[in-house]
Structures are given as structure tokens and as C-alpha cells.
Tab-separated table of C-alpha atoms in Angstrom:
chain	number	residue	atom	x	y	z
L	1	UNK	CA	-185.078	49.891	-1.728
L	2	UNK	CA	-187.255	50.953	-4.838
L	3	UNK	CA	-191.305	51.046	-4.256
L	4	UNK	CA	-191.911	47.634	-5.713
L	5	UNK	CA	-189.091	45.834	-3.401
L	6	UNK	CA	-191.226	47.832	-0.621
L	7	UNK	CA	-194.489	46.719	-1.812
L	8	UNK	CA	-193.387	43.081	-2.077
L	9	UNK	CA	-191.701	43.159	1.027
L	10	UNK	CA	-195.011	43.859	3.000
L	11	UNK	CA	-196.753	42.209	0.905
L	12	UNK	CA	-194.293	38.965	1.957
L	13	UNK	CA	-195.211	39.701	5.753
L	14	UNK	CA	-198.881	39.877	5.277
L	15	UNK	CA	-199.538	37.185	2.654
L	16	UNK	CA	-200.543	38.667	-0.483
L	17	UNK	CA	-203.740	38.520	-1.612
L	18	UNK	CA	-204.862	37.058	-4.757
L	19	UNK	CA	-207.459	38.440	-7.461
L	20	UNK	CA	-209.295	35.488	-8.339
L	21	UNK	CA	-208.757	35.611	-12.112
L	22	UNK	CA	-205.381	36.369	-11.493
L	23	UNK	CA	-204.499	33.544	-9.626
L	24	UNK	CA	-205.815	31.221	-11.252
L	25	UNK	CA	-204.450	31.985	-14.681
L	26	UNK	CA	-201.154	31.708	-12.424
L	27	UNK	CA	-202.123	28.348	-11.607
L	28	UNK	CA	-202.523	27.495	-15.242
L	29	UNK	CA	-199.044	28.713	-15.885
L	30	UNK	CA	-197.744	26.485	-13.141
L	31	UNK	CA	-199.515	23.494	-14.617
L	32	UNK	CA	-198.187	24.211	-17.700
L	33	UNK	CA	-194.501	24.727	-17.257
L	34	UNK	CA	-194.571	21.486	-15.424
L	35	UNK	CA	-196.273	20.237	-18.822
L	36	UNK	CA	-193.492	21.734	-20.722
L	37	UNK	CA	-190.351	20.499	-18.956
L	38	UNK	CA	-191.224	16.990	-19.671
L	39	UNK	CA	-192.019	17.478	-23.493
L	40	UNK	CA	-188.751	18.572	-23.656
L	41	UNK	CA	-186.915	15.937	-22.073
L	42	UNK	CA	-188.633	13.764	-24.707
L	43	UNK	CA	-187.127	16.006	-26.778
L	44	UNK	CA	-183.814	16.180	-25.701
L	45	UNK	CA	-183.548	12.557	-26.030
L	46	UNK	CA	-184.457	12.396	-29.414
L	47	UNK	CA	-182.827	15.230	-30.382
L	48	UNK	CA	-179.922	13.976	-33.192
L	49	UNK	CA	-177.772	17.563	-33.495
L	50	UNK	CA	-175.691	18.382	-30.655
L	51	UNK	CA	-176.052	22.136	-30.773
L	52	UNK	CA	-179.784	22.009	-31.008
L	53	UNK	CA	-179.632	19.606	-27.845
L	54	UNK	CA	-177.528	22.030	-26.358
L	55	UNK	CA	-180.028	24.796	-26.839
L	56	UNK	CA	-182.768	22.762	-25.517
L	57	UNK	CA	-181.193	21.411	-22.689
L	58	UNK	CA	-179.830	25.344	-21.586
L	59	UNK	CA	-183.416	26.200	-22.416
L	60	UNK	CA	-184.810	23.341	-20.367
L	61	UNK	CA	-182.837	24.636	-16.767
L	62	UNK	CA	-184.286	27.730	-17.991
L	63	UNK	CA	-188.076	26.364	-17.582
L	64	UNK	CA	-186.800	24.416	-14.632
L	65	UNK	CA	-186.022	28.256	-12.912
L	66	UNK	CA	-189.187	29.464	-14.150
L	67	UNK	CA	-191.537	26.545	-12.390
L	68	UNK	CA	-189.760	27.508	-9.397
L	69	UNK	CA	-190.188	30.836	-9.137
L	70	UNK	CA	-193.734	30.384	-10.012
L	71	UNK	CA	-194.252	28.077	-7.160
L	72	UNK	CA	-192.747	30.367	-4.627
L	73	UNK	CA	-194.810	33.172	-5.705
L	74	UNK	CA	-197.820	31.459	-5.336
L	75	UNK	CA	-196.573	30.308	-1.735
L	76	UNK	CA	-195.817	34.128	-1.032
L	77	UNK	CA	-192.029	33.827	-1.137
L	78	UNK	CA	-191.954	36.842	-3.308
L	79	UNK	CA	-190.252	37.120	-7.181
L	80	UNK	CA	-186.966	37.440	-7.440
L	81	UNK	CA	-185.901	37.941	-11.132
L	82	UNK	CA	-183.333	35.227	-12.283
L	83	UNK	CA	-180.328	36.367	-14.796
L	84	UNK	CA	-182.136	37.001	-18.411
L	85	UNK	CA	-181.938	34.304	-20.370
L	86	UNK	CA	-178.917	34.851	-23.044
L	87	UNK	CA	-179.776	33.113	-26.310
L	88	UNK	CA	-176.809	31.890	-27.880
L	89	UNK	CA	-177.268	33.987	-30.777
L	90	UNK	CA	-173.397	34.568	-31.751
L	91	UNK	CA	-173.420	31.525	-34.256
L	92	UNK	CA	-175.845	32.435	-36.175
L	93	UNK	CA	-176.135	36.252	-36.162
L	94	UNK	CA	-176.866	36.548	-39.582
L	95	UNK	CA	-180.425	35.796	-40.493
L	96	UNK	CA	-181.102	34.750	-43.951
L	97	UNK	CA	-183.910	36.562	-45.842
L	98	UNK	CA	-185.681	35.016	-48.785
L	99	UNK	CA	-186.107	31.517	-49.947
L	100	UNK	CA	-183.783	29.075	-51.278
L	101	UNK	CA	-185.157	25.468	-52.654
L	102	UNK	CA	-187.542	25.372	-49.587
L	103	UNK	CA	-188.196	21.438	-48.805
L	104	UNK	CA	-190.465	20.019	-46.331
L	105	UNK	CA	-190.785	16.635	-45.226
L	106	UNK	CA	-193.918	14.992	-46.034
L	107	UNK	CA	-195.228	14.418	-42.238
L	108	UNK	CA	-195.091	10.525	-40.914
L	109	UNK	CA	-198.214	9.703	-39.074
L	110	UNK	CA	-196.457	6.491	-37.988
L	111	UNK	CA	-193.072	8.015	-36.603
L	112	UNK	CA	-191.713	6.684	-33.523
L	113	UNK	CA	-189.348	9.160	-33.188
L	114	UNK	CA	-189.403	12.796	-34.243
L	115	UNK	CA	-186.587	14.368	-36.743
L	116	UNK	CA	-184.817	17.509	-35.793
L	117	UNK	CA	-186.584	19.741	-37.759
L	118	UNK	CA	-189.789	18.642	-35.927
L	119	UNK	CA	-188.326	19.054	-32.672
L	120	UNK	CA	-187.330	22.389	-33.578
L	121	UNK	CA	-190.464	23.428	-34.730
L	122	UNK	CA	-192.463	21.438	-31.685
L	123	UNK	CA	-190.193	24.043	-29.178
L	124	UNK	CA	-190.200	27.640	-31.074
L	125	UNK	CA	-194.146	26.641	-31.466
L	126	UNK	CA	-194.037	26.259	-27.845
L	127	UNK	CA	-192.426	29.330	-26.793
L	128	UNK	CA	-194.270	31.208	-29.478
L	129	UNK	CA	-197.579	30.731	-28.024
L	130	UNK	CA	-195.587	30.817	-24.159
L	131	UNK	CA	-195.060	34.608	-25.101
L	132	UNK	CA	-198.481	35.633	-25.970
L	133	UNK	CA	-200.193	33.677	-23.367
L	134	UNK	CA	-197.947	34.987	-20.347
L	135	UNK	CA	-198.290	38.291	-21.464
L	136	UNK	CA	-201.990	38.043	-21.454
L	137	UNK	CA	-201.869	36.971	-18.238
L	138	UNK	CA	-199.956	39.980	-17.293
L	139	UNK	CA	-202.511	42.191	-18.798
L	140	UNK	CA	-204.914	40.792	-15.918
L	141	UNK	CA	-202.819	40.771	-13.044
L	142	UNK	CA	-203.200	43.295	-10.503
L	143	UNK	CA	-200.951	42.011	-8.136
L	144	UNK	CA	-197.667	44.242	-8.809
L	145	UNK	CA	-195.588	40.922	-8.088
L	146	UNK	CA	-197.654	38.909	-10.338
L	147	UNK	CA	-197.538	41.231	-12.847
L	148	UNK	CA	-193.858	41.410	-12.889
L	149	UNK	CA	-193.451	37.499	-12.866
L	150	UNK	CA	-195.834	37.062	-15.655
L	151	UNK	CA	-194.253	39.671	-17.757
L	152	UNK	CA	-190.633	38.249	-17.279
L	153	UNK	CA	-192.176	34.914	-18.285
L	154	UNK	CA	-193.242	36.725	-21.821
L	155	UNK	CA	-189.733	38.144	-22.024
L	156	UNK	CA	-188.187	34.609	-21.234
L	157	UNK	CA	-190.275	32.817	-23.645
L	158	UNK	CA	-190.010	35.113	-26.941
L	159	UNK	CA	-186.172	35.315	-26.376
L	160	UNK	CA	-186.348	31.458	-26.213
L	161	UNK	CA	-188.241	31.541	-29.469
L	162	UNK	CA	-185.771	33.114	-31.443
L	163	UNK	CA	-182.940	31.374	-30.414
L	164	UNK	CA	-184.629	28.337	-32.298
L	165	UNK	CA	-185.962	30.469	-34.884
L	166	UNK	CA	-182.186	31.479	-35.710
L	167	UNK	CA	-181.181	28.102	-35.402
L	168	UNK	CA	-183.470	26.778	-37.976
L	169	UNK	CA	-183.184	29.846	-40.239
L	170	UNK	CA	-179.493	28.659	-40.120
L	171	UNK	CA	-180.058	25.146	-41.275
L	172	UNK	CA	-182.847	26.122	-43.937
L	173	UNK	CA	-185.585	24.365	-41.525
L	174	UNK	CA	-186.997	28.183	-41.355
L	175	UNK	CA	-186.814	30.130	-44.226
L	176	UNK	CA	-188.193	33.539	-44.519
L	177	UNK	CA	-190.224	34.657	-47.761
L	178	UNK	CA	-189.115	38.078	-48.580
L	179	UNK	CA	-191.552	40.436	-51.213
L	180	UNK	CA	-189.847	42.619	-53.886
L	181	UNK	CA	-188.437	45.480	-53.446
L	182	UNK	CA	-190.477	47.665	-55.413
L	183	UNK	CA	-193.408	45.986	-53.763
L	184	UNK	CA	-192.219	46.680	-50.572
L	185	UNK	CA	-191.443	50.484	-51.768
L	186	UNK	CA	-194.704	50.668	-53.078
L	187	UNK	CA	-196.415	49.942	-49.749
L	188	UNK	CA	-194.061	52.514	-47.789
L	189	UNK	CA	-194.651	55.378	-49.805
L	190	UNK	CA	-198.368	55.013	-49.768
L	191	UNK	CA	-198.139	56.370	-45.808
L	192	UNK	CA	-196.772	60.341	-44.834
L	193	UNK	CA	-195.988	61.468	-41.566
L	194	UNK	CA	-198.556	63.821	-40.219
L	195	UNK	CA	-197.898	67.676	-40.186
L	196	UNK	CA	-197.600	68.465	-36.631
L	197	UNK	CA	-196.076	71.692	-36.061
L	198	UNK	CA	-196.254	72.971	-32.731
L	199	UNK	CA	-200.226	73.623	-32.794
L	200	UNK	CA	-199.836	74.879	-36.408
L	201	UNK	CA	-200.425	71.641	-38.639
L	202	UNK	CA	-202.288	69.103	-37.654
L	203	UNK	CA	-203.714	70.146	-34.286
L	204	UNK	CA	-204.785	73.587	-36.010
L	205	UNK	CA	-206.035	71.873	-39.407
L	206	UNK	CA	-208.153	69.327	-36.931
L	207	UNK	CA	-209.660	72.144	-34.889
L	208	UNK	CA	-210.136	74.020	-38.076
L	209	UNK	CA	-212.542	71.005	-38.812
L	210	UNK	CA	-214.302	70.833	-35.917
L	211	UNK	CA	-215.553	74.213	-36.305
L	212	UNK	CA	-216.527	73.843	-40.369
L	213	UNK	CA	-219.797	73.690	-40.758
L	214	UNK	CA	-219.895	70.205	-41.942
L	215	UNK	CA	-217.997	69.223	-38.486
L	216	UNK	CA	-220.660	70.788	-36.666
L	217	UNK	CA	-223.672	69.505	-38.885
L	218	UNK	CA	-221.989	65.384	-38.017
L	219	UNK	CA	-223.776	63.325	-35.657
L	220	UNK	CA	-221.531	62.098	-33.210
């Protein structure tokens, strides 16, 4: 049994005790995957292609997992990590760079149902911001269990994100602009790797600085 097992374990027979902050962002999440799992069975049902339903509804039992491990952290069950979430990634492996006859819908304000290319969009959106938010949270958990639920949350959620991404790179609903290559060159070259040797580059030429005479004369 590794130290965090241990220190969930006795943290299980005690009843773990909550930061405030961190507990109630935790809430939020809670709140919010519940949110989420019914957008997407709006989704689902509206959804036209069959592999993009397919993705969504894998991704849905996937949220499904998530609200309940949430909920039995918060009732001091512990966090057991599921199975990562496998995108299915082996259709469309190759992502296409650049852009080719980009087209976008002009947006109905009157649609009664949403187009697959919105519903695509609606969930890597989703996910997107899912990422950055649970990984903020993590940032301000101290709880070790918490911290560890939160941050496979942010793990779950970006690989979730590029599953659609690929998808709709695939069909041309995502396309990705792609600069010149001399542009591109241009911008590499104008950064060099610093001349660390051992105490005899950079480390010596910095302490050689501090001890010029316009080093010492700075105000710091």
C-alpha cells in the first residue's frame, strides 16, 4: 500500500476534512457534471452521424463515472481512479494541417434543432473549458484525495476534447491554419539555447555580472 492509499485509507475512517474553498469548488464540479450529462443527451438525440453519436454517447458513460465518483468523495467513500478514458483516436490518426476551402454555416437564430457541426463544437467547447477549470480546482485543493480527483477530471476532460477535435479536423468542421515555413523558421531561429557548461557558461558569465561594477551600482 503506497502513502496516498494510506492517507486515504485513514482519512476514510476519520471523515476527511474539507478546506472550505476546496470543497466548495468540488461542489461546483458536482453541479456541473450533473449540468453536463443532460446537455448531452440533448445532444445525442439530435446528433445525425453515427460515429459522432457514438463518441458522445461513450463520452457520456464517461461523465456518468465521473458524477459518481465525485459524489462518493464528497460522502468520504474515498477516489478510486476509473480505467482512463481511451479516445477512439485510430480512425482518424492523421490530423490535417492547413486550410482547405474553409466554410462555415451562417448561424440560425431560429433553429430547432442543432447540425452536427454545432454539436461538435457545443461538446469539445465543453470539455475545453472542463480541462482548465478542473485543473484550477486542483491547484487549490489541499486535500491529497481531492487533489487527485480533480486532476484526473482535467486529464479526462482534455482527452475528451481531442477526440472531437480529431473528429471534426476529419470532416473539415475544424481546420487548422498553418503559417509558412519560412515564417515559422524565422521565429525559431530568433531563440539559442543558453551556454551552460558545468559552472563555466552561464552560471560563471551571470556571477561575472553580479560582481561588475554596474551589477553592483543597480538598485534592486
Amino acid at each position: 500500500m503506497n502513502r496516498t492509499q494510506q492517507q486515504q485509507q485513514g482519512q476514510q475512517q476519520q471523515g476527511m476534512r474539507f478546506g472550505a474553498h476546496e470543497f466548495l469548488v468540488t461542489q461546483e464540479t458536482i453541479r456541473s457534471k450533473g449540468a453536463d450529462i443532460e446537455l448531452y443527451g440533448i445532444l445525442i438525440s439530435q446528433c445525425q452521424d453515427a460515429h459522432l453519436r457514438d463518441i458522445l454517447s461513450n463520452q457520456q458513460r464517461r461523465m456518468v463515472q465521473g458524477y459518481q465518483q465525485c459524489l462518493a468523495v464528497l460522502n468520504n467513500q474515498g477516489f478510486t481512479p476509473q480505467v482512463p478514458h481511451t479516445p477512439q483516436t485510430n480512425v482518424y490518426e492523421n490530423i490535417n494541417i492547413g486550410l482547405n476551402n474553409p466554410q462555415f454555416p451562417t448561424p440560425n437564430p431560429q433553429a430547432n434543432r442543432l447540425s452536427d457541426q454545432s454539436i461538435a463544437t457545443i461538446a469539445l467547447n465543453l470539455h475545453k473549458f472542463g480541462a482548465i477549470s478542473c485543473m484550477n480546482f486542483t491547484l487549490e485543493c489541499a486535500n491529497p484525495v481531492l487533489r487527485q480527483f480533480h486532476a484526473t477530471s482535467a486529464n479526462t476532460c482534455q482527452e475528451m476534447a481531442y477526440e472531437l477535435f480529431q473528429f471534426a479536423n476529419y470532416q473539415g468542421m475544424y481546420q487548422v491554419p498553418q503559417l509558412a515555413d519560412h515564417t515559422m523558421q524565422t521565429m525559431v531561429q530568433a531563440f539559442s539555447a543558453p551556454g551552460y557548461g558545468g559552472g563555466q557558461g552561464y552560471g560563471a558569465q551571470q556571477q561575472q555580472g553580479y560582481n561588475s561594477p554596474m551589477a553592483l551600482n543597480r538598485n534592486f
